[in-house]
PDB file of C-alpha atoms in Angstrom:
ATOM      1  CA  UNK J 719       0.000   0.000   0.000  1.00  0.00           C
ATOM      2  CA  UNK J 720       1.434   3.308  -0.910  1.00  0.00           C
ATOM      3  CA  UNK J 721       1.470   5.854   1.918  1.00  0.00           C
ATOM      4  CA  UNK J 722       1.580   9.854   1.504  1.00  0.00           C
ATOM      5  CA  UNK J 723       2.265  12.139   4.073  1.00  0.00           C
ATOM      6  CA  UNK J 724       0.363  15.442   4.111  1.00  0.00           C
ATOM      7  CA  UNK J 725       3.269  17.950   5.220  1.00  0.00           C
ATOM      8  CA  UNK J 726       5.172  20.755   4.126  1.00  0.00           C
ATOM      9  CA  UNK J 727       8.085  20.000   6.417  1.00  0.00           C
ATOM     10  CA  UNK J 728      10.997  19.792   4.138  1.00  0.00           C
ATOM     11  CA  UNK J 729      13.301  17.811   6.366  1.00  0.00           C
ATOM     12  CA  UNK J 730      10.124  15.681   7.569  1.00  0.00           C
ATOM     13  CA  UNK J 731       8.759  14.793   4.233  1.00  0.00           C
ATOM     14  CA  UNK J 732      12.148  14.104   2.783  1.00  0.00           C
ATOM     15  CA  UNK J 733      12.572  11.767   5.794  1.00  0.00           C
ATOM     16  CA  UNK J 734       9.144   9.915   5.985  1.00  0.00           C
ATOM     17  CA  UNK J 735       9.706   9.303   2.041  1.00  0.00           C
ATOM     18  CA  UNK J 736      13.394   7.908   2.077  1.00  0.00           C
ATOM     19  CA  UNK J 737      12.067   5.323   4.927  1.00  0.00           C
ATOM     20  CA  UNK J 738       9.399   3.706   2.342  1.00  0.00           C
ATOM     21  CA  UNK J 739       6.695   6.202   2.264  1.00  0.00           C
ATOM     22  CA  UNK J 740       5.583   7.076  -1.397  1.00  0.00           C
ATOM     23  CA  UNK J 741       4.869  10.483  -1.514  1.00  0.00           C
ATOM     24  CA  UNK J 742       3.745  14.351   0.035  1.00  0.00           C
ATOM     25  CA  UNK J 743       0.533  15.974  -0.134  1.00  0.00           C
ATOM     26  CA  UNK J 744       0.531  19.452  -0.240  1.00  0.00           C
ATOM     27  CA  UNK J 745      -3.116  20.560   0.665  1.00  0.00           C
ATOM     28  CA  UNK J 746      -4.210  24.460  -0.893  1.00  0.00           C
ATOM     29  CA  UNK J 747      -8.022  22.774  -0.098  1.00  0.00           C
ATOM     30  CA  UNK J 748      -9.323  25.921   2.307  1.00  0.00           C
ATOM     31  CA  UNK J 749     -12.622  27.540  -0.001  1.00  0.00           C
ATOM     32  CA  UNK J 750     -15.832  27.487   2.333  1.00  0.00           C
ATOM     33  CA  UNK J 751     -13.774  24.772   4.161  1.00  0.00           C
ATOM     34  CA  UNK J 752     -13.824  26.129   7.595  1.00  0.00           C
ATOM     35  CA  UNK J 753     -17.506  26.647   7.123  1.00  0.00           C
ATOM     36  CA  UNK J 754     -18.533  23.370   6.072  1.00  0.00           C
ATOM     37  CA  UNK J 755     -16.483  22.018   8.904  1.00  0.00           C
ATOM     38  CA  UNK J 756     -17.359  24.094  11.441  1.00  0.00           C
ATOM     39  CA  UNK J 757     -17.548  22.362  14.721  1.00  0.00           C
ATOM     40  CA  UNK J 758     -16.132  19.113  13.198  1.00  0.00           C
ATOM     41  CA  UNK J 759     -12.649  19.254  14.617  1.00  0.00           C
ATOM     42  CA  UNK J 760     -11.035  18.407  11.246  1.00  0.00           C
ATOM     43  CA  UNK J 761      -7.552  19.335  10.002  1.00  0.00           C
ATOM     44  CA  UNK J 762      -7.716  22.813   7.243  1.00  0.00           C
ATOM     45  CA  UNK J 763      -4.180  23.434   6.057  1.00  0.00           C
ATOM     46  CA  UNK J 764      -2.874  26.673   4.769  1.00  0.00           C
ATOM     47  CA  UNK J 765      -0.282  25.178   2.659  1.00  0.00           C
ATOM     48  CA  UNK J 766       1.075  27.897  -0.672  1.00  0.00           C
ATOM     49  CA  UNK J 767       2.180  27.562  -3.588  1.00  0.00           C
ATOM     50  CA  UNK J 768       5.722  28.826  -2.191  1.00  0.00           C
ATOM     51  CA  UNK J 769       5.610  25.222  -0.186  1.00  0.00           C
ATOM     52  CA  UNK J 770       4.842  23.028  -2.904  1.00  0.00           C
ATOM     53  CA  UNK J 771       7.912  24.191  -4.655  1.00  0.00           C
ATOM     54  CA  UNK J 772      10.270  23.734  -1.780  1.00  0.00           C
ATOM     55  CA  UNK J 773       8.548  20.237  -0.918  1.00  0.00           C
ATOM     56  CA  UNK J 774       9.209  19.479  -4.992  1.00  0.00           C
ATOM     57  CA  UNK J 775      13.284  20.706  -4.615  1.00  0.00           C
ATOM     58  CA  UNK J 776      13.043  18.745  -0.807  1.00  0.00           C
ATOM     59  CA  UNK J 777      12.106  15.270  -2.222  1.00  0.00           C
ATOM     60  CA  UNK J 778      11.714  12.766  -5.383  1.00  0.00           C
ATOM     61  CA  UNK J 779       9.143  11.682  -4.050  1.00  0.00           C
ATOM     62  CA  UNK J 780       5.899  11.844  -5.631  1.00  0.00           C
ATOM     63  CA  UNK J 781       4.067  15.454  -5.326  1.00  0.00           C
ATOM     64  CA  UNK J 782       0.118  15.417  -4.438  1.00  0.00           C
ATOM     65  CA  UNK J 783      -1.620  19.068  -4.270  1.00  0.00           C
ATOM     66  CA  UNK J 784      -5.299  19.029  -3.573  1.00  0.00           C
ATOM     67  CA  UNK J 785      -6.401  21.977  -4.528  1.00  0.00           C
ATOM     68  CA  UNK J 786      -9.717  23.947  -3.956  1.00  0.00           C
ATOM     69  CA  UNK J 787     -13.207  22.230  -4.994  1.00  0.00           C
ATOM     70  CA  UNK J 788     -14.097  23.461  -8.672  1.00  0.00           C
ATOM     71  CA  UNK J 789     -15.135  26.499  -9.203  1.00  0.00           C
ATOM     72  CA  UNK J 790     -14.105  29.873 -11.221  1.00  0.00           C
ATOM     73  CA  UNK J 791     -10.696  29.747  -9.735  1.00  0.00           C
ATOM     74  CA  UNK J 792      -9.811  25.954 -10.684  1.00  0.00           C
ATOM     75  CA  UNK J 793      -7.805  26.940 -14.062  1.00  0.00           C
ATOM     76  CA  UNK J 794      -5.227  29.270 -12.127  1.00  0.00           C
ATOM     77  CA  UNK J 795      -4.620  26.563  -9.086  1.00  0.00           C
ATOM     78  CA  UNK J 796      -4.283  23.991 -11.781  1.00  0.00           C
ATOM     79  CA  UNK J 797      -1.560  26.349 -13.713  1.00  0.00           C
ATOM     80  CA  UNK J 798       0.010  27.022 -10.900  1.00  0.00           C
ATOM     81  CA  UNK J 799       0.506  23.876  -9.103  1.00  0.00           C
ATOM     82  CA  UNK J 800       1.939  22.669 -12.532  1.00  0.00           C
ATOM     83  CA  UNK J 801       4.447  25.327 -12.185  1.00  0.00           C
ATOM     84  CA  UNK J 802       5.572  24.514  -9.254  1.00  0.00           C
ATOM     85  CA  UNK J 803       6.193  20.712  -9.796  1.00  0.00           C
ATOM     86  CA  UNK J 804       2.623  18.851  -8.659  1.00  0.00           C
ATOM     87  CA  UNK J 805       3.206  15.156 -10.303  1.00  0.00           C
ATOM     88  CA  UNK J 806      -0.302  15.027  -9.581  1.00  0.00           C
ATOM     89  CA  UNK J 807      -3.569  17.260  -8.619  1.00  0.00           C
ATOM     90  CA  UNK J 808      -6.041  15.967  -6.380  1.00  0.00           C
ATOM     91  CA  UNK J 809      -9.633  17.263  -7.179  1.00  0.00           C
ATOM     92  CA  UNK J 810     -12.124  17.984  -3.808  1.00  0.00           C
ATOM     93  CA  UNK J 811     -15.706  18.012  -2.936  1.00  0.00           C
ATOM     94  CA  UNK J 812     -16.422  16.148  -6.834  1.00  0.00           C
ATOM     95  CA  UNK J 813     -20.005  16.155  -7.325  1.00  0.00           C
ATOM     96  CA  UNK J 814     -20.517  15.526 -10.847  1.00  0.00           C
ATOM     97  CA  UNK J 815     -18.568  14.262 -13.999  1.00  0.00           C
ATOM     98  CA  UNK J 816     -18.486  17.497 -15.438  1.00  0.00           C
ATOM     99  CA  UNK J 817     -16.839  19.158 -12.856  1.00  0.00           C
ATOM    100  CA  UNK J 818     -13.926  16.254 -13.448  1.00  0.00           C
ATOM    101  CA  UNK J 819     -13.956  16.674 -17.268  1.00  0.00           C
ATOM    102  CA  UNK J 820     -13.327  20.218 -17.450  1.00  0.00           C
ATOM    103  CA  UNK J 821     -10.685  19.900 -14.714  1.00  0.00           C
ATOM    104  CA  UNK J 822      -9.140  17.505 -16.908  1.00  0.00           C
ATOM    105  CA  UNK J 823      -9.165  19.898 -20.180  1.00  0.00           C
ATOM    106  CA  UNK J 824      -7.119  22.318 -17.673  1.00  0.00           C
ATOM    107  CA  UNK J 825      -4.697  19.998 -16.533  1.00  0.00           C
ATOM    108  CA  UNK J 826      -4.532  19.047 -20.636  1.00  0.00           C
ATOM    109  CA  UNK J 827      -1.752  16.387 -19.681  1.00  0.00           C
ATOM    110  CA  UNK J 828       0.746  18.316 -17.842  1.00  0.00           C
ATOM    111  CA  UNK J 829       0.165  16.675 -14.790  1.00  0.00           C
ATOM    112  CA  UNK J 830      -1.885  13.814 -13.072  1.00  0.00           C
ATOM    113  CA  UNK J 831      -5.637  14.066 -11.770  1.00  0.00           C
ATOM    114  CA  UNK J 832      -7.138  12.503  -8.967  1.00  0.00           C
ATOM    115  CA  UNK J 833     -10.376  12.800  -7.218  1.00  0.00           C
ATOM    116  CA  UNK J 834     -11.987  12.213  -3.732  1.00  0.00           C
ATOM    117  CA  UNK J 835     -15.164  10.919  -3.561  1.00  0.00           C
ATOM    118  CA  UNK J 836     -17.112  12.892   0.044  1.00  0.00           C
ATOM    119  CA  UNK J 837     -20.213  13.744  -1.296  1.00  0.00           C
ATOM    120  CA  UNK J 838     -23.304  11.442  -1.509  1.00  0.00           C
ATOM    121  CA  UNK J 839     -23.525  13.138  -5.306  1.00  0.00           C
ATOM    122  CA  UNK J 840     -19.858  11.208  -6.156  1.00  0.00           C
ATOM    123  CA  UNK J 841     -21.094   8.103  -4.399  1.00  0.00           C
ATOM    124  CA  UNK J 842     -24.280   7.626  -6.736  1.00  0.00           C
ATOM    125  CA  UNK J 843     -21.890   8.665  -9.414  1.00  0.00           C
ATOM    126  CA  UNK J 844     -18.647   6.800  -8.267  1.00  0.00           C
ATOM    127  CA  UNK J 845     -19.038   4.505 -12.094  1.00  0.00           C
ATOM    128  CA  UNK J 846     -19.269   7.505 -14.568  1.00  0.00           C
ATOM    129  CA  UNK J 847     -15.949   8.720 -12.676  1.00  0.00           C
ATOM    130  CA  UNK J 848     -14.298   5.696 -12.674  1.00  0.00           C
ATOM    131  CA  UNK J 849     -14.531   5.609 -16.707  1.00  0.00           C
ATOM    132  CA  UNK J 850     -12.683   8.824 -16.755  1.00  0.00           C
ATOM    133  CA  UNK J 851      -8.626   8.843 -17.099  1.00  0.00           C
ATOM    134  CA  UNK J 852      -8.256   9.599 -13.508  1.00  0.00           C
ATOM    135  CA  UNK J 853      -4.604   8.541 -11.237  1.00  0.00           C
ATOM    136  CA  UNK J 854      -6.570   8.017  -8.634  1.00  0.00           C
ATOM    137  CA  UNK J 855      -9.863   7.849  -6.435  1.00  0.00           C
ATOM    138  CA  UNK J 856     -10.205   8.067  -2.687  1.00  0.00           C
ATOM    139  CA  UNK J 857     -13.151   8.106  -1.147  1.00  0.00           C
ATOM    140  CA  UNK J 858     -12.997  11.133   1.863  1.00  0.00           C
ATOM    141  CA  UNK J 859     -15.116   9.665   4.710  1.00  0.00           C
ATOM    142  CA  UNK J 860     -14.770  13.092   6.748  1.00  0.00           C
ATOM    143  CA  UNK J 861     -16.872  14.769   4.223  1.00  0.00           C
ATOM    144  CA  UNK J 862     -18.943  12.286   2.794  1.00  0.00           C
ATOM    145  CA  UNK J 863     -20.142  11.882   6.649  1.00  0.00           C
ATOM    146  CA  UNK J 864     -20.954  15.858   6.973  1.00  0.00           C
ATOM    147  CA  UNK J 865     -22.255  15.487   3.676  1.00  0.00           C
ATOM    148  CA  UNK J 866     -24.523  12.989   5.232  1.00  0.00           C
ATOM    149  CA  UNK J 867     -25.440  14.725   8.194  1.00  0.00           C
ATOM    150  CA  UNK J 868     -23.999  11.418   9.851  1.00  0.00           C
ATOM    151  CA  UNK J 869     -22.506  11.261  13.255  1.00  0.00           C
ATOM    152  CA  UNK J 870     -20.594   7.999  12.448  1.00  0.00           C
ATOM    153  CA  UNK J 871     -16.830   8.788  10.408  1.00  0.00           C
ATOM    154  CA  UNK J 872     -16.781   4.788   9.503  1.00  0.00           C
ATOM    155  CA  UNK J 873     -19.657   4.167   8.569  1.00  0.00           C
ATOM    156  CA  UNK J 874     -19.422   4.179   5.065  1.00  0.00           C
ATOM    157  CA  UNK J 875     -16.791   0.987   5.723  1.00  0.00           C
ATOM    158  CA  UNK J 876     -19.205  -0.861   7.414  1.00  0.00           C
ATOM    159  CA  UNK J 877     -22.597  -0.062   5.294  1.00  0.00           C
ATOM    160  CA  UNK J 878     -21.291  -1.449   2.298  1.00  0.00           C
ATOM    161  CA  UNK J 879     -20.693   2.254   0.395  1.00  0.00           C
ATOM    162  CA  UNK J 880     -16.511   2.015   0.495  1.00  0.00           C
ATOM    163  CA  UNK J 881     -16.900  -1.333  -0.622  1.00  0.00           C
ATOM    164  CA  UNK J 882     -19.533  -0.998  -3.473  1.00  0.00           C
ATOM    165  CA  UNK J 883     -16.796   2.071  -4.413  1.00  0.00           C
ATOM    166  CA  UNK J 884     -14.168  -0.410  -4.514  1.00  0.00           C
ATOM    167  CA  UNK J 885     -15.766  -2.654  -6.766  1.00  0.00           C
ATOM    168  CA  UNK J 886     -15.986   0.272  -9.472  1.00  0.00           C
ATOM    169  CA  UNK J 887     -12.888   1.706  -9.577  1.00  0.00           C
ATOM    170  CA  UNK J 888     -10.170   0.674 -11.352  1.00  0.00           C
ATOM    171  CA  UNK J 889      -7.648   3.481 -10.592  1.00  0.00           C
ATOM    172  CA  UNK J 890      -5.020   2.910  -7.289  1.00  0.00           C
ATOM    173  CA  UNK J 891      -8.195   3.668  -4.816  1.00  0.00           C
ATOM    174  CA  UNK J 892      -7.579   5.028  -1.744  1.00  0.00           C
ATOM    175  CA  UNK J 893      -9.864   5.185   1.572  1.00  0.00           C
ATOM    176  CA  UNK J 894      -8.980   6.686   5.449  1.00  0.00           C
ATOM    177  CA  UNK J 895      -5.446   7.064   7.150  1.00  0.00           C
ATOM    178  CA  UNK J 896      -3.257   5.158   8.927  1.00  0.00           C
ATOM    179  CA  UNK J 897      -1.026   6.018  11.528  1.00  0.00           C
ATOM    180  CA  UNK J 898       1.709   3.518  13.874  1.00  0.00           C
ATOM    181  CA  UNK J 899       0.747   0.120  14.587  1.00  0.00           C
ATOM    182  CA  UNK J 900      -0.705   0.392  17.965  1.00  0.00           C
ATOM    183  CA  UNK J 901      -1.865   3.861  18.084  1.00  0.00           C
ATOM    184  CA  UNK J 902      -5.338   4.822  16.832  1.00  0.00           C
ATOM    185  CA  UNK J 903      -8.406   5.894  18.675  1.00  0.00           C
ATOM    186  CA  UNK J 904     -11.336   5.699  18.914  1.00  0.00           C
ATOM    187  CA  UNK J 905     -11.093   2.866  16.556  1.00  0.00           C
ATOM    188  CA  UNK J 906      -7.852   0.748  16.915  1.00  0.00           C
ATOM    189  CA  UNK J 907      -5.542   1.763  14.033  1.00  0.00           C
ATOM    190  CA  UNK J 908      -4.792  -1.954  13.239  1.00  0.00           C
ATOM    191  CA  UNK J 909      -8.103  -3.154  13.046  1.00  0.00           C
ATOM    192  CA  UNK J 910      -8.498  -0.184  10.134  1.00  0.00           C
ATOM    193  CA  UNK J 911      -5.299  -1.319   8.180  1.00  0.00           C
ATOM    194  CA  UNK J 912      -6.848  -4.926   8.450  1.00  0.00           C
ATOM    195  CA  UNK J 913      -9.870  -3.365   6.810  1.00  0.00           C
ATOM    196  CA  UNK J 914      -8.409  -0.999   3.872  1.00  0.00           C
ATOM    197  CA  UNK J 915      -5.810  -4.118   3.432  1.00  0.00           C
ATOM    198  CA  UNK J 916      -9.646  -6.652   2.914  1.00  0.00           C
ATOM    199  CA  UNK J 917     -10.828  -3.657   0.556  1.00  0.00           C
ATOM    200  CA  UNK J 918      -7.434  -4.181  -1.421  1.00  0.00           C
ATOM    201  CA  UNK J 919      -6.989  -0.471  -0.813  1.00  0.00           C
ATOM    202  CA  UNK J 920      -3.744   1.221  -2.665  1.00  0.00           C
ATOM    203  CA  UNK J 921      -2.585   3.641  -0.968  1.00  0.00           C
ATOM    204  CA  UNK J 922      -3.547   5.898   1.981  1.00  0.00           C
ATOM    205  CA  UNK J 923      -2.824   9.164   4.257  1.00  0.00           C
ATOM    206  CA  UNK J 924      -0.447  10.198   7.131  1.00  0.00           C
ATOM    207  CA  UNK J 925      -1.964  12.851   8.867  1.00  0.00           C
ATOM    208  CA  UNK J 926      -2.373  14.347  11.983  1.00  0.00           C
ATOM    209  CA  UNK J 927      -2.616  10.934  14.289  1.00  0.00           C
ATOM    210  CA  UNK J 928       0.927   9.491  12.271  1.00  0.00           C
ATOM    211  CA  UNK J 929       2.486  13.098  13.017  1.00  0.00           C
ATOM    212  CA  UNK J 930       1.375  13.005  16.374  1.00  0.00           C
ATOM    213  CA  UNK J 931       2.308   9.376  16.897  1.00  0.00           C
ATOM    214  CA  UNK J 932       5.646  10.057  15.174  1.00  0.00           C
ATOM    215  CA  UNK J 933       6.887  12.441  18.048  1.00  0.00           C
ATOM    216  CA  UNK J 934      10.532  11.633  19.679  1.00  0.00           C
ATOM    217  CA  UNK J 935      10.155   8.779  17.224  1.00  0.00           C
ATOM    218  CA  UNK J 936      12.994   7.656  14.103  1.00  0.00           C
ATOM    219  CA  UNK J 937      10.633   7.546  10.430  1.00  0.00           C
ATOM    220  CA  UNK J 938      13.454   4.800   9.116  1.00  0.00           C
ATOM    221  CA  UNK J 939      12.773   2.937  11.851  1.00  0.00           C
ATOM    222  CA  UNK J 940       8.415   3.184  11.990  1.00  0.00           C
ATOM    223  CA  UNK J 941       7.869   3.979   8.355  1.00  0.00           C
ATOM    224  CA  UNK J 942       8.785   0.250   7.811  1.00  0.00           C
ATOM    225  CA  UNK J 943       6.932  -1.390  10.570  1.00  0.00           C
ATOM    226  CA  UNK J 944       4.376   0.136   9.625  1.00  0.00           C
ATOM    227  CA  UNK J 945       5.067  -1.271   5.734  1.00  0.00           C
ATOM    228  CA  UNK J 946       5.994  -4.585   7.109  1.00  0.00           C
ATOM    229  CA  UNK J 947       2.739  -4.719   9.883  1.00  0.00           C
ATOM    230  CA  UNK J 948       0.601  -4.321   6.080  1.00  0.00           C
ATOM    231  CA  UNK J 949       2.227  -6.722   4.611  1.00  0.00           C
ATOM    232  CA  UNK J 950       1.604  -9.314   6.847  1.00  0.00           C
ATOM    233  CA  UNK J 951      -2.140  -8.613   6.828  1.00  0.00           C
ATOM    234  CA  UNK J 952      -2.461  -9.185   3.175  1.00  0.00           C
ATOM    235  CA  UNK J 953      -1.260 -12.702   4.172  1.00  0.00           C
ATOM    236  CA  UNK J 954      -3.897 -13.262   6.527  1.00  0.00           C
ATOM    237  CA  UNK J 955      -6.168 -16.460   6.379  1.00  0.00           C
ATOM    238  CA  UNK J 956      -9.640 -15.702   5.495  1.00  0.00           C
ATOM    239  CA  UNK J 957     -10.499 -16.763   9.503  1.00  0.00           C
ATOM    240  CA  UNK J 958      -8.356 -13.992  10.517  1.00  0.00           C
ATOM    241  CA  UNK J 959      -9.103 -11.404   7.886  1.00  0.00           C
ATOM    242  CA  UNK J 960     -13.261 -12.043   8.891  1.00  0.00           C
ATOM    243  CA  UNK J 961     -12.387 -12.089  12.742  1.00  0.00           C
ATOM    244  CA  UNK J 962     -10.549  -8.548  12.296  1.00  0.00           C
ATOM    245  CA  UNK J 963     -13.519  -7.308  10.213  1.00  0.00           C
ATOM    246  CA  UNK J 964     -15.878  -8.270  13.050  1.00  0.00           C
ATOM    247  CA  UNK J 965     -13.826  -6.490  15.487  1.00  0.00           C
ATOM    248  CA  UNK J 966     -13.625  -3.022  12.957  1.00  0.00           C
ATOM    249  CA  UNK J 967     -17.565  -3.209  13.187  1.00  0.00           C
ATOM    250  CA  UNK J 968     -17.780  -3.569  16.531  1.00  0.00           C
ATOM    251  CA  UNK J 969     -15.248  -0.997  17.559  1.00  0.00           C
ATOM    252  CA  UNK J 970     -17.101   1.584  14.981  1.00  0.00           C
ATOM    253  CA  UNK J 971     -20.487   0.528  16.818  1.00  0.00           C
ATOM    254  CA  UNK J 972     -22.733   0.560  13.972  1.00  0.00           C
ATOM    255  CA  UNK J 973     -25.240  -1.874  14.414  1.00  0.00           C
ATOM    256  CA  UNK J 974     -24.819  -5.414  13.142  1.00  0.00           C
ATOM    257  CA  UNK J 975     -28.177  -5.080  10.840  1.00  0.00           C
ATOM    258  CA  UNK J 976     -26.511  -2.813   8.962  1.00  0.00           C
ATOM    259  CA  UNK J 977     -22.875  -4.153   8.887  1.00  0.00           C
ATOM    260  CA  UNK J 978     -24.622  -7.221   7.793  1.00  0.00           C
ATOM    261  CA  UNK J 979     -26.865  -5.925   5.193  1.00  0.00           C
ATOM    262  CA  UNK J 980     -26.636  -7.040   1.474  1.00  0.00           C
ATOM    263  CA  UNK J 981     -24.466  -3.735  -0.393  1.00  0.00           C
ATOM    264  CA  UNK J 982     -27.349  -1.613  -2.131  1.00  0.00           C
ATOM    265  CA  UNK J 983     -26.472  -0.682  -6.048  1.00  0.00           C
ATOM    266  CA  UNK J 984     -25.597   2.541  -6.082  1.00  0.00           C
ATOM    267  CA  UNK J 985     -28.691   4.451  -7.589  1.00  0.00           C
ATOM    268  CA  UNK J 986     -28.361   6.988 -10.087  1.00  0.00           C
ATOM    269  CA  UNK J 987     -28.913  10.697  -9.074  1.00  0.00           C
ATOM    270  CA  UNK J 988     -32.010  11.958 -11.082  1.00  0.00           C
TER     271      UNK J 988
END
């Protein structure tokens, strides 16, 4: 599973990649953000365009930027964040195909695109997306929740959405965040690798919990564990991989009706 660390840390990011991790993610995502979130406790960045040049000269690793959702200002982020060395652009807040086709007329090539699925709109849509020449998909379960007006962040793992997703998507996919083995709360961190490792997710996120977790702590000596703990779930017996999904859907607390259910088609918006 490829792992990208949101930071603009030079020294950090160059670090956390040259112990295994893949990438950076440089997040300009801050448009009606704060308002949408409001109350939600959620990480908004203030990263520039200034830091997603010096995180391009700090690494070789591979450059995310997630810019703003789309909108009137989409064609100058998307020149800019060429400019200053993106390998790829990650598209926000995607609510319909057109949105994603015009963003990839800007981009025209220069660069890659990826989207993230957090809205109920890209969920019903999630197939007409996946046709289109995208790097990658991940599927935002802080927003998609808000979007929801739900009060539970993992649901969408345990009602059969992420995995319904999955099945569609033919791009690296991508789903949550993972931090050290061990840490995690209020749902154990290992018991969500075990489940984006069953979804045969990609890649994933360092954020906030990793960073924290990270203090006082040597990246080339916890990047790999953490490589090497994922790697040893993929070669879990089917016993182990369903007694570690039982766990996940106990420890998110959704009810067992619904863990349980059949996964829904996704319907098409009218």
């Amino acid at each position: 599973m490829d792992l990208y660390l949101f930071t603009v840390d030079e020294r950090w990011g160059a670090d956390v990649v040259a112990a295994g991790a893949t990438g950076i993610v440089v997040d300009w995502e801050r448009r009606g953000k704060a308002r949408r979130q409001l109350g939600e406790g959620t990480q908004i960045n203030a990263d520039t365009p200034g830091d997603l040049a010096r995180m391009r000269a700090a690494t070789d690793g591979r450059l995310l930027c997630r810019i703003n959702g789309f909108g009137a200002w989409t064609a100058a982020e998307v020149d800019v964040a060429v400019g200053c060395g993106a390998d790829e652009i990650m598209l926000p807040m995607v609510r319909t195909t057109a949105e994603v086709d015009r963003t990839l007329e800007l981009v025209a090539g220069r660069c890659g695109l990826g989207i993230l699925i957090e809205t109920q709109d890209a969920v019903h849509r999630a197939a007409e997306l996946a046709r289109r020449p995208l790097t990658r998909i991940y599927v935002g379960l802080n927003d998609l929740r808000i979007d929801r007006r739900s009060d539970q962040l993992f649901r969408p793992l345990v009602d059969g959405t992420v995995e319904d997703v999955r099945a569609r998507v033919t791009q690296p996919f991508g789903v949550g965040g993972l931090t050290l083995p061990g840490g995690g709360f209020p749902v154990p961190g290992d018991l969500l690798a075990a489940e984006l490792v069953r979804l045969g997710t990609d890649f994933s996120f360092l954020r906030r919990s990793f960073t924290a977790d990270m203090a006082g702590r040597d990246p080339f000596t916890e990047v790999p564990r953490l490589l090497a703990a994922l790697t040893a779930l993929r070669s879990a017996p089917p016993a182990e991989v369903a007694e570690r999904r039982a766990r996940f859907v106990a420890a998110v607390g959704v009810g067992q009706d619904v863990a349980a259910a059949p996964v829904p088609a996704l319907a098409r918006p009218a």
